[in-house]
PDB file of C-alpha atoms in Angstrom:
ATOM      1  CA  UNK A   1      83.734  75.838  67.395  1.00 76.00           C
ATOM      2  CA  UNK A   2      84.309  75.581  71.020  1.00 92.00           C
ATOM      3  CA  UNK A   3      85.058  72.286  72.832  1.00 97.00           C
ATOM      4  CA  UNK A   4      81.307  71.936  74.411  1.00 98.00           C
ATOM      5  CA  UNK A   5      80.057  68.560  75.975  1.00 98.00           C
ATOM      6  CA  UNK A   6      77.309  67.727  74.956  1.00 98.00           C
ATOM      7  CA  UNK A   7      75.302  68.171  78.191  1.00 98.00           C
ATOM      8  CA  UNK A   8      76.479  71.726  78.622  1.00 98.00           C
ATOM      9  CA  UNK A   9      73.931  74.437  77.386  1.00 98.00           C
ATOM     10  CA  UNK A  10      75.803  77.585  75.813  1.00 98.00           C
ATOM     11  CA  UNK A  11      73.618  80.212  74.358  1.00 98.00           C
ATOM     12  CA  UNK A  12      74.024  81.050  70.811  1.00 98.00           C
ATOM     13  CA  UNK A  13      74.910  84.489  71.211  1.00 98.00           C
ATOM     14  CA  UNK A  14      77.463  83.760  73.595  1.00 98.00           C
ATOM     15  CA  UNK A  15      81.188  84.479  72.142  1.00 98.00           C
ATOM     16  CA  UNK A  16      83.741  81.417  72.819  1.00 98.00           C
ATOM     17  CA  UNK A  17      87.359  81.046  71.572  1.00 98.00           C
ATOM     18  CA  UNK A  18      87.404  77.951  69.572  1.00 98.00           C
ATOM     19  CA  UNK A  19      89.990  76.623  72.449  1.00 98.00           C
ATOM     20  CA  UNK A  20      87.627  77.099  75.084  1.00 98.00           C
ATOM     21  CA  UNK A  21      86.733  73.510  76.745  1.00 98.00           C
ATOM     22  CA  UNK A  22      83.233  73.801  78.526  1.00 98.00           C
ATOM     23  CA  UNK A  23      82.506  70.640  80.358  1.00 98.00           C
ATOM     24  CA  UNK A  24      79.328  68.623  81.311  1.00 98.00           C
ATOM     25  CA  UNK A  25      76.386  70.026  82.886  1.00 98.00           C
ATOM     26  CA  UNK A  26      77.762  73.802  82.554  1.00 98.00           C
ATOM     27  CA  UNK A  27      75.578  76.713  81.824  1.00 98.00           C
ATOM     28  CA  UNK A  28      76.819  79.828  79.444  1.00 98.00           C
ATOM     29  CA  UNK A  29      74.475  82.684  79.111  1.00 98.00           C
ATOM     30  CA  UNK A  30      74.167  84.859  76.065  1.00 98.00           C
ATOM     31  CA  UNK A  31      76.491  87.787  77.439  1.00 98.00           C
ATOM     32  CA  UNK A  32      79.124  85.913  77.982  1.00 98.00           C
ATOM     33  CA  UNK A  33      82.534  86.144  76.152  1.00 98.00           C
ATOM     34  CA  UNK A  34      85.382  83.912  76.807  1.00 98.00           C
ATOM     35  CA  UNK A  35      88.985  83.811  75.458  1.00 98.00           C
ATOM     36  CA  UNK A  36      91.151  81.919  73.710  1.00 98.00           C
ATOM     37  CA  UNK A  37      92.496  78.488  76.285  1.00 98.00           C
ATOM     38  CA  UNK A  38      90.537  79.108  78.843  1.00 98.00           C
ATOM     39  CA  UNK A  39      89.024  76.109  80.415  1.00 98.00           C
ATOM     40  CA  UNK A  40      84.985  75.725  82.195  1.00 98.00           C
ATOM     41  CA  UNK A  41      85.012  72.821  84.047  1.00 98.00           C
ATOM     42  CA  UNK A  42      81.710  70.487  84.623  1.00 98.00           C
ATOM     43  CA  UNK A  43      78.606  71.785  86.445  1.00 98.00           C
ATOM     44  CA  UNK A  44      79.578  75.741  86.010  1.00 99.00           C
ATOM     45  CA  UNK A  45      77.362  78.639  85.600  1.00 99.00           C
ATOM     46  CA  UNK A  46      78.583  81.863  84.082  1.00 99.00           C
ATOM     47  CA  UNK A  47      75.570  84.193  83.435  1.00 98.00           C
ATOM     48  CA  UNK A  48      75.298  88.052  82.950  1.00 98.00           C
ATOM     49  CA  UNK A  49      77.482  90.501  81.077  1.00 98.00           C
ATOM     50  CA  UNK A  50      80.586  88.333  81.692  1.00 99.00           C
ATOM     51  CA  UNK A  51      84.016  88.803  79.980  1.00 99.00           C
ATOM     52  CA  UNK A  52      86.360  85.986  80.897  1.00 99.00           C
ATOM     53  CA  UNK A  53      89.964  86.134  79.187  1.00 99.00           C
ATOM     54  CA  UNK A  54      92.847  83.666  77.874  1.00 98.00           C
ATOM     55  CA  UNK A  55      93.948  80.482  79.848  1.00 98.00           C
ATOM     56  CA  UNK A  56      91.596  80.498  82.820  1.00 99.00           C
ATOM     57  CA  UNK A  57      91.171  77.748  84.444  1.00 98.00           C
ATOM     58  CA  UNK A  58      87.665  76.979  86.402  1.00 99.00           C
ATOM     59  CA  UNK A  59      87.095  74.113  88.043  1.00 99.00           C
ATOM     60  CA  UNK A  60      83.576  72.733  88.763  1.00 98.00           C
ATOM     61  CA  UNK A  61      80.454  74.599  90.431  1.00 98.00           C
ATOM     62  CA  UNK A  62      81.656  77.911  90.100  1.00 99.00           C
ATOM     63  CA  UNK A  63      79.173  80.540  89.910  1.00 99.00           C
ATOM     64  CA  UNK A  64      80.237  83.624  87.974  1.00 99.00           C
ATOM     65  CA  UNK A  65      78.227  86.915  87.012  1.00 98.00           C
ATOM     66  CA  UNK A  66      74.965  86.168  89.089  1.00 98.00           C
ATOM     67  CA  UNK A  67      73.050  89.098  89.953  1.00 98.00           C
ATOM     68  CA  UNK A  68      74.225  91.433  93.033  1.00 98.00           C
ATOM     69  CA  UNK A  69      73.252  90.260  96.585  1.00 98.00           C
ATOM     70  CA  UNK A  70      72.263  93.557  96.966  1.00 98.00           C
ATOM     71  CA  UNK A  71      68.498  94.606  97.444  1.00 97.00           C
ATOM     72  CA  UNK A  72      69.218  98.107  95.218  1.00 97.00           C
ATOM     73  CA  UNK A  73      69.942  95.606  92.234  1.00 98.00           C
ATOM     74  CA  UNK A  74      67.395  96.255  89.709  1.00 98.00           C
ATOM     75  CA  UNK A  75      68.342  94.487  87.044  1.00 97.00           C
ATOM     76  CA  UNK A  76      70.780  97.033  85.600  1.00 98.00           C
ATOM     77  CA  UNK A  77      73.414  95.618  82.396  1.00 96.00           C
ATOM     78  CA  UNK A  78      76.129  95.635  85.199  1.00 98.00           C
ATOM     79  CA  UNK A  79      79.410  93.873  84.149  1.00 98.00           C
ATOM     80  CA  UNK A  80      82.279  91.108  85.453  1.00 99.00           C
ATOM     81  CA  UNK A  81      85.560  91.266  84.011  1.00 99.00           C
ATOM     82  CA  UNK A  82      87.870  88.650  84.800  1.00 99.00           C
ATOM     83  CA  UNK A  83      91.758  88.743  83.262  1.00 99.00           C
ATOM     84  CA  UNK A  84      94.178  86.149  81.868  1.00 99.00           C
ATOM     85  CA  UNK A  85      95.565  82.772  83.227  1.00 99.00           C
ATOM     86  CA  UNK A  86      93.586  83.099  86.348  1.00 99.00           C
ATOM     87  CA  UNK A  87      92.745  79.426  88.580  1.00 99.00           C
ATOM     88  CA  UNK A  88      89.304  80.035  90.598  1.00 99.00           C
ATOM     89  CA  UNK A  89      88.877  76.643  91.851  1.00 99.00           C
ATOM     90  CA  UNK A  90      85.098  75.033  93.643  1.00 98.00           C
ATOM     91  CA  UNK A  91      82.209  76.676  94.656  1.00 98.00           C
ATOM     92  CA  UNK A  92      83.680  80.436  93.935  1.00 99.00           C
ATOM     93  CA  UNK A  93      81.139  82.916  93.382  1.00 99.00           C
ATOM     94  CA  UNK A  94      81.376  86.427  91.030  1.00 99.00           C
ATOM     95  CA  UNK A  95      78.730  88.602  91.245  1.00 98.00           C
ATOM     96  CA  UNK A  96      78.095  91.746  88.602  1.00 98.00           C
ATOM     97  CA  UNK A  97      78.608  95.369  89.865  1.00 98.00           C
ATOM     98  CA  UNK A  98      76.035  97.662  90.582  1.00 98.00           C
ATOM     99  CA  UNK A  99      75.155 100.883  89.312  1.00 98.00           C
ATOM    100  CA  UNK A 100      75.915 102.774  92.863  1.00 97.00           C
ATOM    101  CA  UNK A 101      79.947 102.133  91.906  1.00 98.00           C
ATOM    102  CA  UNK A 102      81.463 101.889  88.370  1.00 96.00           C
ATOM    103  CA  UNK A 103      78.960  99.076  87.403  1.00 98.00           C
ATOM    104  CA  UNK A 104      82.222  96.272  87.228  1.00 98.00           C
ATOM    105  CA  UNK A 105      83.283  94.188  89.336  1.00 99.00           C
ATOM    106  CA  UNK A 106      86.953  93.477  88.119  1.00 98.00           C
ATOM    107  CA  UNK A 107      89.127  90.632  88.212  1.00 99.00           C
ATOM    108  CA  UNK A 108      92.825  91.085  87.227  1.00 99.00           C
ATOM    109  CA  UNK A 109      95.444  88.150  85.764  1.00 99.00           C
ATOM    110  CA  UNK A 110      97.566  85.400  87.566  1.00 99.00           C
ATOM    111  CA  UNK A 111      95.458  85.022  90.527  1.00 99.00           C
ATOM    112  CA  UNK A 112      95.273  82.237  92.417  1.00 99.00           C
ATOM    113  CA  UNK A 113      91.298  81.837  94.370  1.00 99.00           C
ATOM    114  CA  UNK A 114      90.619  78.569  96.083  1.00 99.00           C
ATOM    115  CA  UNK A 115      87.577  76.775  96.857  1.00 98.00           C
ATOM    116  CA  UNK A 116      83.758  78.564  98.020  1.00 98.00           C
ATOM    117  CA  UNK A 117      85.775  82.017  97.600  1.00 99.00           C
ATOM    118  CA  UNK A 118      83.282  85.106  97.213  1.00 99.00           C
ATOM    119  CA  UNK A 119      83.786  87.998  95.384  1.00 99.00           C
ATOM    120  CA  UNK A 120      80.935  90.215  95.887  1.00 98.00           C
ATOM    121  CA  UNK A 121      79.964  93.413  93.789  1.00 98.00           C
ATOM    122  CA  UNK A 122      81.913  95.942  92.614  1.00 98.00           C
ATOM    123  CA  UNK A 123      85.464  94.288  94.264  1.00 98.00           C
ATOM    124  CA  UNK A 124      88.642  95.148  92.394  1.00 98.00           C
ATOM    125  CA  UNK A 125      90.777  92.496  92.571  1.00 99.00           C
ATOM    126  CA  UNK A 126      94.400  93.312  91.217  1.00 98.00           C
ATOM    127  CA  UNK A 127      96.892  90.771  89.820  1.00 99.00           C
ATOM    128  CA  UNK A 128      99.079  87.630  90.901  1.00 98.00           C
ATOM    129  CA  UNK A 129      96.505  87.660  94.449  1.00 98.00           C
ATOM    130  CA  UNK A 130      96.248  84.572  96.600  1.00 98.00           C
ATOM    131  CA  UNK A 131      93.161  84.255  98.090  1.00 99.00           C
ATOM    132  CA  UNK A 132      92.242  81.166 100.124  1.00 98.00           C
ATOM    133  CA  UNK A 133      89.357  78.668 100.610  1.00 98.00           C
ATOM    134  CA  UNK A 134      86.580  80.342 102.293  1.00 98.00           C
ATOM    135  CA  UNK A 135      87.754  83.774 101.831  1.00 99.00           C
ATOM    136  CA  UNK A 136      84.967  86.602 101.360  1.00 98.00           C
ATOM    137  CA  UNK A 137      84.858  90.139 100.235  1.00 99.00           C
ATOM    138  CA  UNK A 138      82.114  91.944 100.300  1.00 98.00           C
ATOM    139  CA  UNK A 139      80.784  94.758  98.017  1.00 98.00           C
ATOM    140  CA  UNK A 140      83.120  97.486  96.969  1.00 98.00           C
ATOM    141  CA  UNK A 141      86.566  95.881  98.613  1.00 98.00           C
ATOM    142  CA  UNK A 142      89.776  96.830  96.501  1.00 98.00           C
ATOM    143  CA  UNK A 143      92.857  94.624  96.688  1.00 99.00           C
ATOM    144  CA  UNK A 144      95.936  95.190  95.336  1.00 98.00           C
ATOM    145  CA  UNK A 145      98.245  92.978  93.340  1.00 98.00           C
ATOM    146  CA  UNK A 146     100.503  90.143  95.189  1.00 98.00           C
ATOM    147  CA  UNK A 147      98.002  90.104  98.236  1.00 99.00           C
ATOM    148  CA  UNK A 148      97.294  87.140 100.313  1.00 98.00           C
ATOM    149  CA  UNK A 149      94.044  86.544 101.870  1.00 99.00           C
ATOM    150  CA  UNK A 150      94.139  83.788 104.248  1.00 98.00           C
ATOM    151  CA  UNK A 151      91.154  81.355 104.340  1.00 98.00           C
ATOM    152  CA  UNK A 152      87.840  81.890 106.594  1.00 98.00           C
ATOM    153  CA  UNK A 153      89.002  85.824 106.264  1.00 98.00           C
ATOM    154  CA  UNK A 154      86.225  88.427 105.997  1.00 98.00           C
ATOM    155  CA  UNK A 155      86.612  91.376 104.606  1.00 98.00           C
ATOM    156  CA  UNK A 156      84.403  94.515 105.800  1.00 98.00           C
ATOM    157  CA  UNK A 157      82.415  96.421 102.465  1.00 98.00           C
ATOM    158  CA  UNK A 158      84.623  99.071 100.954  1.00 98.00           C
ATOM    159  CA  UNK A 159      87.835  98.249 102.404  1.00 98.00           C
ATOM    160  CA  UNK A 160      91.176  98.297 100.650  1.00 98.00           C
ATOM    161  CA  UNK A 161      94.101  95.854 100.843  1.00 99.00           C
ATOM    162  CA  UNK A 162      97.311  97.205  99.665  1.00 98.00           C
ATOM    163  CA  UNK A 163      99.866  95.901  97.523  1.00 98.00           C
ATOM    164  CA  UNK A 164     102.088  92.998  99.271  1.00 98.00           C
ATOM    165  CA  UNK A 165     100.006  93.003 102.250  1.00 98.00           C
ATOM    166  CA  UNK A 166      98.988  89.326 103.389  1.00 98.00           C
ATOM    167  CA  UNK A 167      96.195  88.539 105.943  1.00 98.00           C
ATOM    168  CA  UNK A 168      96.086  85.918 108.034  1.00 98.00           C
ATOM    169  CA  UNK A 169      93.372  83.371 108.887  1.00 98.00           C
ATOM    170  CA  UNK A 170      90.504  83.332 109.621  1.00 98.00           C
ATOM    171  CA  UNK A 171      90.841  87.656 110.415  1.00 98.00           C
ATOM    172  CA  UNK A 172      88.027  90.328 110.263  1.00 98.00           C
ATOM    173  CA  UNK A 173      89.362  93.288 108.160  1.00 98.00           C
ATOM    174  CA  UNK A 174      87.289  96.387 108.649  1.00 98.00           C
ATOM    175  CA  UNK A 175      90.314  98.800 108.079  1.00 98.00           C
ATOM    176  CA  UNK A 176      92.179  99.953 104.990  1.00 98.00           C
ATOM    177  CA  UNK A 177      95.589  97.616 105.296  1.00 98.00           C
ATOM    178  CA  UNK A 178      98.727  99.353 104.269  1.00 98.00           C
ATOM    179  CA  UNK A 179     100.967  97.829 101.240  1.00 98.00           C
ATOM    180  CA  UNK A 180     103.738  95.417 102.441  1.00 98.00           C
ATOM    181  CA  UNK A 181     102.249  94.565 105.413  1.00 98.00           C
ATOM    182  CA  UNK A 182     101.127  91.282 107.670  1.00 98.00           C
ATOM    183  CA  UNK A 183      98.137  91.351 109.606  1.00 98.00           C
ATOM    184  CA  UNK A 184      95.476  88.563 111.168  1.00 98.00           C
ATOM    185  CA  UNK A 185      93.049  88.688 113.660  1.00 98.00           C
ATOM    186  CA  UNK A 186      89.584  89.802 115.260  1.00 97.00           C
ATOM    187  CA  UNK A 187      90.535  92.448 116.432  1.00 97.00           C
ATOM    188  CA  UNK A 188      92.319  92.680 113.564  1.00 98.00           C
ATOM    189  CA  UNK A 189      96.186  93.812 114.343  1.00 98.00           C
ATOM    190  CA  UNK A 190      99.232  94.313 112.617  1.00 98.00           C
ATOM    191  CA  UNK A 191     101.960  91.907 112.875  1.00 98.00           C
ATOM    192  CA  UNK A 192     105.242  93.004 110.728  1.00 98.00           C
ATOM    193  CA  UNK A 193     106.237  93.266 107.637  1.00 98.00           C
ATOM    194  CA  UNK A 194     105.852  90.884 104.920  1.00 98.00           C
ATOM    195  CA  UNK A 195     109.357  90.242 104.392  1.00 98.00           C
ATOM    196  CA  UNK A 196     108.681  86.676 102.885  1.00 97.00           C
ATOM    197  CA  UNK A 197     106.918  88.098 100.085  1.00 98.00           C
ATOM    198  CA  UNK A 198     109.368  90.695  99.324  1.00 98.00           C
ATOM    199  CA  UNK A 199     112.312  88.220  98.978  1.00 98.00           C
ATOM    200  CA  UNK A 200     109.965  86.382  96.702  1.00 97.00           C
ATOM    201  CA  UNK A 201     109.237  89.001  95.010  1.00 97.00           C
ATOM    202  CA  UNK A 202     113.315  89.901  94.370  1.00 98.00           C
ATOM    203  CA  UNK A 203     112.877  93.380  96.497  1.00 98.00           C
ATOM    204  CA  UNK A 204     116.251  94.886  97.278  1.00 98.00           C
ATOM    205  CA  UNK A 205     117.866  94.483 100.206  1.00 98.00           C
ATOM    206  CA  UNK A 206     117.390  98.673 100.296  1.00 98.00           C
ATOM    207  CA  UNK A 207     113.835  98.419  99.056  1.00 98.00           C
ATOM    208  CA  UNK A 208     113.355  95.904 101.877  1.00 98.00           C
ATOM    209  CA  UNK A 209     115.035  98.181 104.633  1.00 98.00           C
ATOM    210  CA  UNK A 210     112.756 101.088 103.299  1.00 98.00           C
ATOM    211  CA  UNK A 211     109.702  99.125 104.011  1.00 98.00           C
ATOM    212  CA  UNK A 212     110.720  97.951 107.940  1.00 98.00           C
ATOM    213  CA  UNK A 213     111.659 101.959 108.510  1.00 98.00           C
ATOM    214  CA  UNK A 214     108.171 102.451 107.082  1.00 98.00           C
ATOM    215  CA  UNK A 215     106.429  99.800 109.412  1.00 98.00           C
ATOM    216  CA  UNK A 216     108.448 101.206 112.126  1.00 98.00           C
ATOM    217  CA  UNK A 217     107.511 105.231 111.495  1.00 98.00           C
ATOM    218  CA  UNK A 218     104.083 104.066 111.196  1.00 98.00           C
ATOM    219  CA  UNK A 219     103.863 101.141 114.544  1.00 97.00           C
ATOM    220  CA  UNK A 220     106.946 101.087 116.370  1.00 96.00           C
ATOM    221  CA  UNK A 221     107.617 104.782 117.426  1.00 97.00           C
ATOM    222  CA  UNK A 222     104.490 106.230 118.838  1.00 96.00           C
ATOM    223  CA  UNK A 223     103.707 108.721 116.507  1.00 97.00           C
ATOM    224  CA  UNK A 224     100.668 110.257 114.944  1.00 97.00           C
ATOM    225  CA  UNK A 225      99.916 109.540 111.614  1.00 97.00           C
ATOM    226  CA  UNK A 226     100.716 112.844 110.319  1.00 97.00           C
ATOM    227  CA  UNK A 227     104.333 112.518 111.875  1.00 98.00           C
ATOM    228  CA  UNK A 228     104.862 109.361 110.328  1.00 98.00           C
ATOM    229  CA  UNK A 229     103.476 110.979 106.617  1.00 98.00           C
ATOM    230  CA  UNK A 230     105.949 113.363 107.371  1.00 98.00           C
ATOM    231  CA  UNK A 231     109.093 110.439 108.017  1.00 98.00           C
ATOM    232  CA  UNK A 232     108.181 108.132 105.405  1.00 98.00           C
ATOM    233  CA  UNK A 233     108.300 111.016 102.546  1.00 98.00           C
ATOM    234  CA  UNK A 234     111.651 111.858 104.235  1.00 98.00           C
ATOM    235  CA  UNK A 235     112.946 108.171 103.333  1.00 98.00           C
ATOM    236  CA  UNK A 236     113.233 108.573  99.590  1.00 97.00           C
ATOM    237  CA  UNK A 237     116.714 110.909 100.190  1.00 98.00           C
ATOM    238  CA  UNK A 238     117.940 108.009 102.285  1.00 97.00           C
ATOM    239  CA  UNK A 239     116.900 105.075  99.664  1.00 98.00           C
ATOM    240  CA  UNK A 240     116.409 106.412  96.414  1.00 98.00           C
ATOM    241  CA  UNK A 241     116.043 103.025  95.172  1.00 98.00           C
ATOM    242  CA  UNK A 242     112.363 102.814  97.006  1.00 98.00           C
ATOM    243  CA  UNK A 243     110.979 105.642  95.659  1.00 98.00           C
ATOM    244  CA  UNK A 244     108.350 103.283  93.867  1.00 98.00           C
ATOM    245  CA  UNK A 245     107.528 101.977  97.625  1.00 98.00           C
ATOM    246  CA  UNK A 246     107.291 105.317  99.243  1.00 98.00           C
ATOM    247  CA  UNK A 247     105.176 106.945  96.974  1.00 98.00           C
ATOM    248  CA  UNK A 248     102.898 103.607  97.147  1.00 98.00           C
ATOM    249  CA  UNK A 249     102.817 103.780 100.808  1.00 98.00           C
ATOM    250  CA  UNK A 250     102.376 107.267 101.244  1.00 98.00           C
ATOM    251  CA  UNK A 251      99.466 107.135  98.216  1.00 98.00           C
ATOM    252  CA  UNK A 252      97.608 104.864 100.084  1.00 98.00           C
ATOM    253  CA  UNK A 253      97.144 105.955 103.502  1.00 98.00           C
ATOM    254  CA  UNK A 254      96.499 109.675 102.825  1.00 98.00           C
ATOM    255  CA  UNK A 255      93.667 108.298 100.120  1.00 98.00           C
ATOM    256  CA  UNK A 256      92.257 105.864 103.036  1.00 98.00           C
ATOM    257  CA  UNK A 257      88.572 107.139 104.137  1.00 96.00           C
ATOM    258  CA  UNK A 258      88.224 104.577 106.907  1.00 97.00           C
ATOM    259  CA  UNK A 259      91.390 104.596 108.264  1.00 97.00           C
ATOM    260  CA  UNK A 260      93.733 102.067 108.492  1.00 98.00           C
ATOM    261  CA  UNK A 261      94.384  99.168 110.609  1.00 97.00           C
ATOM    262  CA  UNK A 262      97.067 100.785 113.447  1.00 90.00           C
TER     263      UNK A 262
END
């Protein structure tokens, strides 16, 4: 049996690890599963079709897998998915998906999401993500693994944030931002590269020059974007070693159907 206190309420026919620590006051609906070592702190509710995996950490008053705040939402058997060793600290919100996307709104593993952060419906939210107090995305966003969100940001329905990228405070983001990249503001605008997260993230010093030629085809030279399509495929004959990073960059902006932030 699962570690319960004995003022939580957990439905029968939800499925706990016996690890799993639920503290006091927390609510479990019956579509819930939870794995092995995660941890529900005191005064949570996590309701709908809700799979939570191994060592998770949430602290108290989190809200996870309440309906859509979306007036289409009819009640559909939507889904939230939520990976390993994740920390979602205060006052987060999860919602389900909706059936106008895949029906999931998907949380990946390692991700670090601070206080009264919302996730909103149908998100995809990739791995090892920093996300900040305050931080919102609405329905449909996509962001891709080592991102950092900076708190009070907003970020516009169906927008994507690609891999590496960090936002600043407090920004608006209602374009598609480009892997490896920093931006902030309202307007929002593109600063440099995100060179403190490659280091970090042990990027070659090659792999790292790749990315600034990128930047600089893309911002720094005045062309259009199909001439700087056309330079950054060029760059894998000149650093081999960033294929990876080219074909990233290059996958993202010619998939972008917003356009991105330039």
């Amino acid at each position: 049996m699962a570690h319960v206190h004995p003022s939580a309420i957990v439905d029968p026919a939800a499925e706990l690890d016996a690890s799993v620590r639920v503290g006091a006051f927390s609510l479990i609906g019956p579509h819930v599963r939870i794995g092995a070592g995660t941890e529900v702190g005191p005064h949570c509710v996590i309701e709908g079709h809700t799979t939570i995996g191994r060592d998770n950490r949430i602290f108290q008053f989190a809200s996870l897998g309440a309906v859509p705040q979306d007036k289409k939402y009819a009640g559909e058997p939507t889904e939230l998915v939520v990976g390993d060793r994740n920390v979602v600290r205060e006052f987060c919100t999860f919602n389900l998906g909706t059936v106008q996307d895949a029906g999931i709104t998907r949380i990946g593993s390692d991700n670090w999401i601070m206080a009264y952060v919302h996730i909103a419906h149908d998100c995809q939210v990739g791995n090892h993500a920093t996300m900040a107090n305050n931080a919102t995305l609405a329905g449909h966003v996509q962001v891709g693994d080592h991102v950092t969100i900076g708190g009070l940001t907003g970020v516009l329905q169906r927008m994507r944030i690609g891999d590496h990228a960090m936002i600043g405070f407090a920004s608006h983001v209602n374009k598609d931002v480009p892997p490896f990249l920093v931006v902030d503001g309202n307007p929002l605008q593109v600063r440099s590269v995100n060179l403190v997260g490659l280091r970090r993230r042990d990027f070659s010093a090659d792999r790292q020059t790749a990315v600034r030629e990128m930047h600089k085809l893309l911002y720094r030279q005045g062309k259009t974007l199909d001439e700087a399509l056309a330079g950054i495929e060029a760059l894998t004959a000149s650093y081999p070693e960033a294929a990876g990073d080219v074909a990233n960059m290059l996958g993202f902006l010619r998939s972008s159907s917003v356009g991105i932030a330039r």
